PDB file of C-alpha atoms and ligand atoms in Angstrom:
ATOM      1  CA  MET A1265       0.000   0.000   0.000  1.00  0.00           C
ATOM      2  CA  VAL A1266       2.899   2.339   0.761  1.00  0.00           C
ATOM      3  CA  ARG A1267       6.375   2.197  -0.661  1.00  0.00           C
ATOM      4  CA  ALA A1268       8.888   4.896   0.174  1.00  0.00           C
ATOM      5  CA  ASP A1269      12.258   4.720  -1.542  1.00  0.00           C
ATOM      6  CA  ASN A1270      15.210   6.836  -0.518  1.00  0.00           C
ATOM      7  CA  VAL A1271      13.034   9.826   0.403  1.00  0.00           C
ATOM      8  CA  HIS A1272      14.910  13.076   0.911  1.00  0.00           C
ATOM      9  CA  LYS A1273      13.471  16.310   2.227  1.00  0.00           C
ATOM     10  CA  SER A1274      15.229  19.539   3.146  1.00  0.00           C
ATOM     11  CA  PHE A1275      14.003  22.828   4.503  1.00  0.00           C
ATOM     12  CA  GLY A1276      16.514  25.279   3.109  1.00  0.00           C
ATOM     13  CA  SER A1277      19.904  23.986   4.151  1.00  0.00           C
ATOM     14  CA  LEU A1278      18.444  21.724   6.830  1.00  0.00           C
ATOM     15  CA  GLU A1279      18.237  18.149   5.572  1.00  0.00           C
ATOM     16  CA  VAL A1280      15.442  16.519   7.565  1.00  0.00           C
ATOM     17  CA  LEU A1281      14.874  13.255   5.677  1.00  0.00           C
ATOM     18  CA  LYS A1282      18.086  11.653   4.501  1.00  0.00           C
ATOM     19  CA  GLY A1283      16.915   8.643   2.531  1.00  0.00           C
ATOM     20  CA  VAL A1284      13.910   7.090   4.229  1.00  0.00           C
ATOM     21  CA  ASP A1285      12.847   3.631   3.033  1.00  0.00           C
ATOM     22  CA  LEU A1286       9.612   2.110   4.233  1.00  0.00           C
ATOM     23  CA  THR A1287       7.147  -0.465   2.957  1.00  0.00           C
ATOM     24  CA  VAL A1288       3.703  -1.020   4.418  1.00  0.00           C
ATOM     25  CA  ALA A1289       1.573  -3.837   3.021  1.00  0.00           C
ATOM     26  CA  SER A1290      -2.182  -3.550   2.675  1.00  0.00           C
ATOM     27  CA  GLY A1291      -3.894  -4.161   6.014  1.00  0.00           C
ATOM     28  CA  GLU A1292      -0.706  -3.662   7.992  1.00  0.00           C
ATOM     29  CA  VAL A1293      -0.003  -1.271  10.839  1.00  0.00           C
ATOM     30  CA  ALA A1294       3.389   0.410  10.991  1.00  0.00           C
ATOM     31  CA  CYS A1295       4.240   2.272  14.190  1.00  0.00           C
ATOM     32  CA  VAL A1296       6.932   4.891  13.823  1.00  0.00           C
ATOM     33  CA  LEU A1297       8.936   5.680  16.940  1.00  0.00           C
ATOM     34  CA  GLY A1298      11.806   8.061  17.402  1.00  0.00           C
ATOM     35  CA  PRO A1299      13.061  11.124  19.232  1.00  0.00           C
ATOM     36  CA  SER A1300      11.628  14.567  18.656  1.00  0.00           C
ATOM     37  CA  GLY A1301      13.056  16.208  15.545  1.00  0.00           C
ATOM     38  CA  SER A1302      13.922  12.944  13.814  1.00  0.00           C
ATOM     39  CA  GLY A1303      11.626  13.696  10.846  1.00  0.00           C
ATOM     40  CA  LYS A1304       8.590  11.558  11.692  1.00  0.00           C
ATOM     41  CA  SER A1305       5.992  14.259  11.062  1.00  0.00           C
ATOM     42  CA  THR A1306       7.779  15.462   7.960  1.00  0.00           C
ATOM     43  CA  PHE A1307       7.721  11.947   6.559  1.00  0.00           C
ATOM     44  CA  LEU A1308       3.966  11.566   7.132  1.00  0.00           C
ATOM     45  CA  ARG A1309       3.404  15.002   5.619  1.00  0.00           C
ATOM     46  CA  CYS A1310       5.324  13.963   2.509  1.00  0.00           C
ATOM     47  CA  ILE A1311       3.067  10.926   2.058  1.00  0.00           C
ATOM     48  CA  ASN A1312       0.032  13.201   2.244  1.00  0.00           C
ATOM     49  CA  HIS A1313       1.273  15.980  -0.073  1.00  0.00           C
ATOM     50  CA  LEU A1314       1.684  18.485   2.747  1.00  0.00           C
ATOM     51  CA  GLU A1315       5.384  18.604   1.897  1.00  0.00           C
ATOM     52  CA  LYS A1316       7.112  17.997  -1.390  1.00  0.00           C
ATOM     53  CA  ILE A1317      10.057  15.623  -1.416  1.00  0.00           C
ATOM     54  CA  ASN A1318      13.415  16.614  -2.941  1.00  0.00           C
ATOM     55  CA  ALA A1319      14.523  13.180  -4.042  1.00  0.00           C
ATOM     56  CA  GLY A1320      13.430   9.571  -3.966  1.00  0.00           C
ATOM     57  CA  ARG A1321       9.861   8.412  -4.491  1.00  0.00           C
ATOM     58  CA  ILE A1322       6.726   7.531  -2.574  1.00  0.00           C
ATOM     59  CA  GLU A1323       3.982   5.293  -3.927  1.00  0.00           C
ATOM     60  CA  VAL A1324       0.572   4.809  -2.366  1.00  0.00           C
ATOM     61  CA  ASP A1325      -1.396   1.867  -3.724  1.00  0.00           C
ATOM     62  CA  GLY A1326       0.817   1.823  -6.806  1.00  0.00           C
ATOM     63  CA  ASP A1327       0.331   5.540  -7.494  1.00  0.00           C
ATOM     64  CA  LEU A1328       3.382   7.750  -7.476  1.00  0.00           C
ATOM     65  CA  VAL A1329       2.686  10.549  -4.963  1.00  0.00           C
ATOM     66  CA  GLY A1330       2.730  13.991  -6.566  1.00  0.00           C
ATOM     67  CA  TYR A1331       4.189  12.962  -9.918  1.00  0.00           C
ATOM     68  CA  ARG A1332       3.301  11.264 -13.168  1.00  0.00           C
ATOM     69  CA  GLU A1333       5.789   9.167 -15.008  1.00  0.00           C
ATOM     70  CA  ARG A1334       5.853   9.746 -18.772  1.00  0.00           C
ATOM     71  CA  GLY A1335       8.547   8.556 -21.121  1.00  0.00           C
ATOM     72  CA  GLY A1336      10.801   7.695 -18.206  1.00  0.00           C
ATOM     73  CA  LYS A1337      10.527  11.222 -16.833  1.00  0.00           C
ATOM     74  CA  LEU A1338       8.720  12.557 -13.780  1.00  0.00           C
ATOM     75  CA  HIS A1339       6.266  15.405 -14.204  1.00  0.00           C
ATOM     76  CA  GLU A1340       4.680  17.233 -11.303  1.00  0.00           C
ATOM     77  CA  MET A1341       1.001  16.511 -10.889  1.00  0.00           C
ATOM     78  CA  GLY A1342      -1.623  19.166 -11.357  1.00  0.00           C
ATOM     79  CA  GLU A1343      -3.719  20.372  -8.430  1.00  0.00           C
ATOM     80  CA  ARG A1344      -6.679  18.259  -9.395  1.00  0.00           C
ATOM     81  CA  ASP A1345      -4.689  15.031  -9.402  1.00  0.00           C
ATOM     82  CA  VAL A1346      -3.100  15.950  -6.099  1.00  0.00           C
ATOM     83  CA  ALA A1347      -6.559  16.524  -4.605  1.00  0.00           C
ATOM     84  CA  ARG A1348      -7.730  13.168  -5.956  1.00  0.00           C
ATOM     85  CA  GLN A1349      -4.743  11.370  -4.453  1.00  0.00           C
ATOM     86  CA  ARG A1350      -5.186  13.064  -1.105  1.00  0.00           C
ATOM     87  CA  GLN A1351      -8.792  11.905  -0.888  1.00  0.00           C
ATOM     88  CA  SER A1352      -7.660   8.331  -0.458  1.00  0.00           C
ATOM     89  CA  ILE A1353      -5.442   9.163   2.515  1.00  0.00           C
ATOM     90  CA  GLY A1354      -6.845  10.048   5.921  1.00  0.00           C
ATOM     91  CA  MET A1355      -4.749  11.945   8.414  1.00  0.00           C
ATOM     92  CA  VAL A1356      -5.200  12.558  12.118  1.00  0.00           C
ATOM     93  CA  PHE A1357      -3.048  15.117  13.896  1.00  0.00           C
ATOM     94  CA  GLN A1358      -2.000  15.702  17.465  1.00  0.00           C
ATOM     95  CA  ARG A1359      -4.346  18.701  17.495  1.00  0.00           C
ATOM     96  CA  PHE A1360      -7.778  17.665  16.339  1.00  0.00           C
ATOM     97  CA  ASN A1361      -8.466  20.705  14.121  1.00  0.00           C
ATOM     98  CA  LEU A1362     -12.238  20.235  14.051  1.00  0.00           C
ATOM     99  CA  PHE A1363     -14.377  23.015  12.627  1.00  0.00           C
ATOM    100  CA  PRO A1364     -15.545  24.764  15.807  1.00  0.00           C
ATOM    101  CA  HIS A1365     -18.692  26.297  14.302  1.00  0.00           C
ATOM    102  CA  MET A1366     -20.018  22.966  13.009  1.00  0.00           C
ATOM    103  CA  THR A1367     -21.645  20.172  14.948  1.00  0.00           C
ATOM    104  CA  VAL A1368     -19.937  16.827  15.304  1.00  0.00           C
ATOM    105  CA  LEU A1369     -22.113  15.357  12.546  1.00  0.00           C
ATOM    106  CA  GLN A1370     -21.473  18.312  10.242  1.00  0.00           C
ATOM    107  CA  ASN A1371     -17.734  17.961  10.823  1.00  0.00           C
ATOM    108  CA  VAL A1372     -17.839  14.356   9.669  1.00  0.00           C
ATOM    109  CA  MET A1373     -20.108  15.075   6.691  1.00  0.00           C
ATOM    110  CA  GLU A1374     -18.229  18.123   5.438  1.00  0.00           C
ATOM    111  CA  ALA A1375     -15.527  16.610   3.208  1.00  0.00           C
ATOM    112  CA  PRO A1376     -17.601  13.907   1.472  1.00  0.00           C
ATOM    113  CA  CYS A1377     -20.346  16.446   0.737  1.00  0.00           C
ATOM    114  CA  ARG A1378     -18.162  19.384  -0.205  1.00  0.00           C
ATOM    115  CA  VAL A1379     -15.095  17.740  -1.756  1.00  0.00           C
ATOM    116  CA  LYS A1380     -16.590  14.602  -3.260  1.00  0.00           C
ATOM    117  CA  ARG A1381     -20.088  16.025  -3.779  1.00  0.00           C
ATOM    118  CA  GLU A1382     -21.639  12.811  -2.564  1.00  0.00           C
ATOM    119  CA  ASN A1383     -25.323  12.371  -1.860  1.00  0.00           C
ATOM    120  CA  LYS A1384     -26.081  14.116   1.407  1.00  0.00           C
ATOM    121  CA  ALA A1385     -28.506  11.565   2.816  1.00  0.00           C
ATOM    122  CA  GLU A1386     -26.048   8.747   2.173  1.00  0.00           C
ATOM    123  CA  VAL A1387     -23.211  10.702   3.748  1.00  0.00           C
ATOM    124  CA  ARG A1388     -25.383  11.455   6.768  1.00  0.00           C
ATOM    125  CA  ASP A1389     -26.152   7.762   7.300  1.00  0.00           C
ATOM    126  CA  ARG A1390     -22.526   6.808   6.876  1.00  0.00           C
ATOM    127  CA  SER A1391     -21.371   9.570   9.212  1.00  0.00           C
ATOM    128  CA  ARG A1392     -23.814   8.518  11.911  1.00  0.00           C
ATOM    129  CA  ALA A1393     -22.596   4.941  11.592  1.00  0.00           C
ATOM    130  CA  LEU A1394     -18.984   6.105  11.893  1.00  0.00           C
ATOM    131  CA  LEU A1395     -19.791   8.174  14.962  1.00  0.00           C
ATOM    132  CA  GLU A1396     -21.444   5.145  16.485  1.00  0.00           C
ATOM    133  CA  ARG A1397     -18.350   3.122  15.699  1.00  0.00           C
ATOM    134  CA  VAL A1398     -16.162   5.590  17.631  1.00  0.00           C
ATOM    135  CA  GLY A1399     -18.653   5.615  20.507  1.00  0.00           C
ATOM    136  CA  LEU A1400     -20.151   9.058  19.984  1.00  0.00           C
ATOM    137  CA  SER A1401     -23.754   8.412  18.934  1.00  0.00           C
ATOM    138  CA  ASP A1402     -24.960  10.676  21.716  1.00  0.00           C
ATOM    139  CA  LYS A1403     -22.768  13.623  20.622  1.00  0.00           C
ATOM    140  CA  VAL A1404     -23.745  14.067  16.981  1.00  0.00           C
ATOM    141  CA  ASP A1405     -25.440  17.419  17.575  1.00  0.00           C
ATOM    142  CA  ASN A1406     -22.859  18.813  19.974  1.00  0.00           C
ATOM    143  CA  TYR A1407     -20.158  21.300  19.024  1.00  0.00           C
ATOM    144  CA  PRO A1408     -16.469  20.395  19.369  1.00  0.00           C
ATOM    145  CA  GLY A1409     -16.060  22.868  22.249  1.00  0.00           C
ATOM    146  CA  GLN A1410     -18.531  20.817  24.250  1.00  0.00           C
ATOM    147  CA  LEU A1411     -16.446  17.641  23.975  1.00  0.00           C
ATOM    148  CA  SER A1412     -13.414  16.330  25.831  1.00  0.00           C
ATOM    149  CA  GLY A1413     -10.110  16.052  23.987  1.00  0.00           C
ATOM    150  CA  GLY A1414     -10.537  12.297  23.637  1.00  0.00           C
ATOM    151  CA  GLN A1415     -14.007  12.717  22.185  1.00  0.00           C
ATOM    152  CA  GLN A1416     -12.767  15.390  19.773  1.00  0.00           C
ATOM    153  CA  GLN A1417      -9.993  13.130  18.594  1.00  0.00           C
ATOM    154  CA  ARG A1418     -12.488  10.329  17.991  1.00  0.00           C
ATOM    155  CA  VAL A1419     -14.551  12.752  15.887  1.00  0.00           C
ATOM    156  CA  ALA A1420     -11.386  13.588  13.944  1.00  0.00           C
ATOM    157  CA  ILE A1421     -10.881   9.880  13.253  1.00  0.00           C
ATOM    158  CA  ALA A1422     -14.511   9.470  12.126  1.00  0.00           C
ATOM    159  CA  ARG A1423     -14.128  12.532   9.931  1.00  0.00           C
ATOM    160  CA  ALA A1424     -11.069  11.058   8.220  1.00  0.00           C
ATOM    161  CA  LEU A1425     -12.842   7.719   7.743  1.00  0.00           C
ATOM    162  CA  ALA A1426     -15.851   9.419   6.144  1.00  0.00           C
ATOM    163  CA  MET A1427     -13.766   9.859   2.985  1.00  0.00           C
ATOM    164  CA  ARG A1428     -13.275   6.064   2.823  1.00  0.00           C
ATOM    165  CA  PRO A1429      -9.474   6.279   2.785  1.00  0.00           C
ATOM    166  CA  LYS A1430      -7.347   3.294   1.881  1.00  0.00           C
ATOM    167  CA  LEU A1431      -4.598   4.528   4.159  1.00  0.00           C
ATOM    168  CA  MET A1432      -4.709   6.290   7.527  1.00  0.00           C
ATOM    169  CA  LEU A1433      -1.850   8.375   8.883  1.00  0.00           C
ATOM    170  CA  PHE A1434      -1.748   9.253  12.578  1.00  0.00           C
ATOM    171  CA  ASP A1435       0.721  11.828  13.898  1.00  0.00           C
ATOM    172  CA  GLU A1436       0.953  11.434  17.681  1.00  0.00           C
ATOM    173  CA  PRO A1437      -2.834  11.282  17.991  1.00  0.00           C
ATOM    174  CA  THR A1438      -2.786  10.965  21.781  1.00  0.00           C
ATOM    175  CA  SER A1439       0.088  13.281  22.694  1.00  0.00           C
ATOM    176  CA  ALA A1440      -2.132  16.282  23.416  1.00  0.00           C
ATOM    177  CA  LEU A1441      -4.583  14.317  25.575  1.00  0.00           C
ATOM    178  CA  ASP A1442      -4.883  14.061  29.317  1.00  0.00           C
ATOM    179  CA  PRO A1443      -3.606  10.615  30.329  1.00  0.00           C
ATOM    180  CA  GLU A1444      -7.042   9.285  31.275  1.00  0.00           C
ATOM    181  CA  LEU A1445      -8.342  10.008  27.737  1.00  0.00           C
ATOM    182  CA  VAL A1446      -5.571   8.252  25.828  1.00  0.00           C
ATOM    183  CA  GLY A1447      -7.081   4.772  26.124  1.00  0.00           C
ATOM    184  CA  GLU A1448     -10.385   5.572  24.438  1.00  0.00           C
ATOM    185  CA  VAL A1449      -8.599   6.909  21.351  1.00  0.00           C
ATOM    186  CA  LEU A1450      -6.167   3.996  21.198  1.00  0.00           C
ATOM    187  CA  ASP A1451      -9.124   1.592  21.473  1.00  0.00           C
ATOM    188  CA  VAL A1452     -10.736   3.144  18.388  1.00  0.00           C
ATOM    189  CA  MET A1453      -7.424   2.798  16.551  1.00  0.00           C
ATOM    190  CA  LYS A1454      -7.089  -0.827  17.641  1.00  0.00           C
ATOM    191  CA  ASP A1455     -10.555  -1.589  16.257  1.00  0.00           C
ATOM    192  CA  LEU A1456      -9.619   0.062  13.010  1.00  0.00           C
ATOM    193  CA  ALA A1457      -6.448  -2.015  12.789  1.00  0.00           C
ATOM    194  CA  ARG A1458      -8.372  -5.189  13.550  1.00  0.00           C
ATOM    195  CA  GLU A1459     -10.792  -4.404  10.741  1.00  0.00           C
ATOM    196  CA  GLY A1460      -7.888  -4.332   8.316  1.00  0.00           C
ATOM    197  CA  MET A1461      -7.170  -0.641   7.790  1.00  0.00           C
ATOM    198  CA  THR A1462      -3.652   0.117   6.583  1.00  0.00           C
ATOM    199  CA  MET A1463      -2.160   2.537   9.077  1.00  0.00           C
ATOM    200  CA  ILE A1464       1.044   4.441   9.762  1.00  0.00           C
ATOM    201  CA  VAL A1465       1.058   5.632  13.338  1.00  0.00           C
ATOM    202  CA  VAL A1466       3.654   7.966  14.804  1.00  0.00           C
ATOM    203  CA  THR A1467       3.380   7.432  18.526  1.00  0.00           C
ATOM    204  CA  HIS A1468       5.193   7.289  21.832  1.00  0.00           C
ATOM    205  CA  GLU A1469       2.694   4.702  23.092  1.00  0.00           C
ATOM    206  CA  ILE A1470       4.998   1.706  23.227  1.00  0.00           C
ATOM    207  CA  GLY A1471       2.241  -0.542  24.604  1.00  0.00           C
ATOM    208  CA  PHE A1472       0.089   0.225  21.576  1.00  0.00           C
ATOM    209  CA  ALA A1473       2.986  -0.433  19.222  1.00  0.00           C
ATOM    210  CA  ARG A1474       3.748  -3.725  20.925  1.00  0.00           C
ATOM    211  CA  GLU A1475       0.139  -4.869  20.729  1.00  0.00           C
ATOM    212  CA  VAL A1476      -1.000  -3.560  17.352  1.00  0.00           C
ATOM    213  CA  ALA A1477       1.983  -2.980  15.077  1.00  0.00           C
ATOM    214  CA  ASP A1478       2.985  -5.464  12.403  1.00  0.00           C
ATOM    215  CA  ASN A1479       6.093  -3.428  11.904  1.00  0.00           C
ATOM    216  CA  VAL A1480       7.841  -1.079  14.312  1.00  0.00           C
ATOM    217  CA  VAL A1481       9.973   1.534  12.613  1.00  0.00           C
ATOM    218  CA  PHE A1482      12.589   3.412  14.610  1.00  0.00           C
ATOM    219  CA  MET A1483      13.621   6.734  13.056  1.00  0.00           C
ATOM    220  CA  ASP A1484      16.456   8.955  14.156  1.00  0.00           C
ATOM    221  CA  GLY A1485      18.269  11.767  12.381  1.00  0.00           C
ATOM    222  CA  GLY A1486      16.157  11.528   9.232  1.00  0.00           C
ATOM    223  CA  VAL A1487      16.681   7.834   8.523  1.00  0.00           C
ATOM    224  CA  VAL A1488      15.067   4.543   9.496  1.00  0.00           C
ATOM    225  CA  VAL A1489      17.607   3.119  11.896  1.00  0.00           C
ATOM    226  CA  GLU A1490      15.922  -0.194  12.470  1.00  0.00           C
ATOM    227  CA  GLN A1491      12.585  -1.862  11.749  1.00  0.00           C
ATOM    228  CA  GLY A1492      10.851  -5.159  12.285  1.00  0.00           C
ATOM    229  CA  PRO A1493       8.132  -6.875  14.297  1.00  0.00           C
ATOM    230  CA  PRO A1494       7.549  -5.496  17.815  1.00  0.00           C
ATOM    231  CA  ASN A1495       9.014  -8.528  19.541  1.00  0.00           C
ATOM    232  CA  GLU A1496      12.289  -7.826  17.770  1.00  0.00           C
ATOM    233  CA  ILE A1497      12.494  -4.034  17.793  1.00  0.00           C
ATOM    234  CA  ILE A1498      10.928  -3.299  21.167  1.00  0.00           C
ATOM    235  CA  ALA A1499      11.952  -6.407  23.058  1.00  0.00           C
ATOM    236  CA  ASN A1500      15.330  -6.929  21.480  1.00  0.00           C
ATOM    237  CA  PRO A1501      16.648  -3.893  19.583  1.00  0.00           C
ATOM    238  CA  GLN A1502      19.999  -4.321  17.853  1.00  0.00           C
ATOM    239  CA  GLN A1503      21.038  -0.716  17.259  1.00  0.00           C
ATOM    240  CA  GLU A1504      22.469   1.429  20.044  1.00  0.00           C
ATOM    241  CA  ARG A1505      20.294   4.407  19.113  1.00  0.00           C
ATOM    242  CA  THR A1506      17.137   2.288  19.388  1.00  0.00           C
ATOM    243  CA  LYS A1507      18.247   0.903  22.746  1.00  0.00           C
ATOM    244  CA  ALA A1508      18.972   4.385  24.082  1.00  0.00           C
ATOM    245  CA  PHE A1509      15.606   5.721  22.944  1.00  0.00           C
ATOM    246  CA  LEU A1510      13.612   2.795  24.323  1.00  0.00           C
ATOM    247  CA  SER A1511      15.378   2.957  27.658  1.00  0.00           C
ATOM    248  CA  LYS A1512      14.048   6.518  28.000  1.00  0.00           C
ATOM    249  CA  VAL A1513      10.439   5.868  27.046  1.00  0.00           C
ATOM    250  CA  LEU A1514       9.829   2.407  28.509  1.00  0.00           C
TER     251      LEU A1514
HETATM  252  P1  ADP B 841       9.440  14.841  14.503  1.00  0.00           P
HETATM  253  O1  ADP B 841       8.034  14.754  14.045  1.00  0.00           O
HETATM  254  O2  ADP B 841      10.176  13.545  14.436  1.00  0.00           O
HETATM  255  O3  ADP B 841       9.558  15.468  15.865  1.00  0.00           O
HETATM  256  P2  ADP B 841       9.679  16.831  12.418  1.00  0.00           P
HETATM  257  O4  ADP B 841       9.462  16.113  11.137  1.00  0.00           O
HETATM  258  O5  ADP B 841       8.548  17.622  12.955  1.00  0.00           O
HETATM  259  O6  ADP B 841      10.224  15.801  13.510  1.00  0.00           O
HETATM  260  O7  ADP B 841      10.886  17.829  12.274  1.00  0.00           O
HETATM  261  C1  ADP B 841      12.181  17.421  11.850  1.00  0.00           C
HETATM  262  C2  ADP B 841      13.047  18.655  11.670  1.00  0.00           C
HETATM  263  O8  ADP B 841      12.553  19.429  10.601  1.00  0.00           O
HETATM  264  C3  ADP B 841      13.079  19.565  12.893  1.00  0.00           C
HETATM  265  O9  ADP B 841      14.380  20.041  13.025  1.00  0.00           O
HETATM  266  C4  ADP B 841      12.139  20.672  12.492  1.00  0.00           C
HETATM  267  O10 ADP B 841      12.489  21.870  13.125  1.00  0.00           O
HETATM  268  C5  ADP B 841      12.349  20.746  10.996  1.00  0.00           C
HETATM  269  N1  ADP B 841      11.163  21.246  10.283  1.00  0.00           N
HETATM  270  C6  ADP B 841       9.957  20.657  10.208  1.00  0.00           C
HETATM  271  N2  ADP B 841       9.103  21.342   9.449  1.00  0.00           N
HETATM  272  C7  ADP B 841       9.787  22.433   9.019  1.00  0.00           C
HETATM  273  C8  ADP B 841       9.460  23.542   8.174  1.00  0.00           C
HETATM  274  N3  ADP B 841       8.244  23.670   7.611  1.00  0.00           N
HETATM  275  N4  ADP B 841      10.420  24.467   7.947  1.00  0.00           N
HETATM  276  C9  ADP B 841      11.646  24.343   8.488  1.00  0.00           C
HETATM  277  N5  ADP B 841      12.020  23.313   9.283  1.00  0.00           N
HETATM  278  C10 ADP B 841      11.113  22.370   9.542  1.00  0.00           C
HETATM  279 MG1   MG B 842       6.249  15.196  15.015  1.00  0.00          MG
END
């Protein structure tokens, strides 16, 4: 579902991604761990067109992200194609970024109605079902400001799912939450994983990674230092940098 090859990204003279390689198969969950500043968010943002890479390539479901290949050459995609590609990728951020002036239901319905111009009644039914799935049936008519952080983040997940993405990206989805609200968001993500969603999750929740990840990816200094199944990377890391990081967060 995702194939990143030798991805490079710089901001001015600062090289943030220095050749990231990552493969995520359909239905798999990859958890990305690593110290602050190692390029985790930048990498997710590159997959979702929020940043443009300087070298290398990223494919999502066989589609080259941001470029078309013609006659052996890469051509930048037009805005319309970029928008189409982005529709198939859902992203959830540390900060929930809900629309404050819309109800929970309206938040979830907004993109399918406005961006995809789907039938409103169908979108409403689907959105209600998604809100039920994340445990918020009783909050559909509330405004984001009336919800806890954990509830808002669950709305953000439902909102991303409303576009029927084939890939979900999570960037530290529980880092801004009070500790007692972390579990309810992780539970929704576990369900999603169990149902076969392909997910890349940047997180410091080692317990979640151990339980849910097919592949744990340790990033440091703009490269993937080490990756593999949780029982190898978390329980028995080989690289010194991974050991040092885990000893701090475990
Ligand atoms: P992480 O998510 O692992 O903490 P980031 O991808 O957010 O790391 O950031 C990696 C590095 O890139 C940091 O040094 C950060 O300051 C820098 N960076 C991120 N975004 C930008 C930007 N838009 N402009 C300049 N520097 C950036
Ligand atoms: Mg980050």
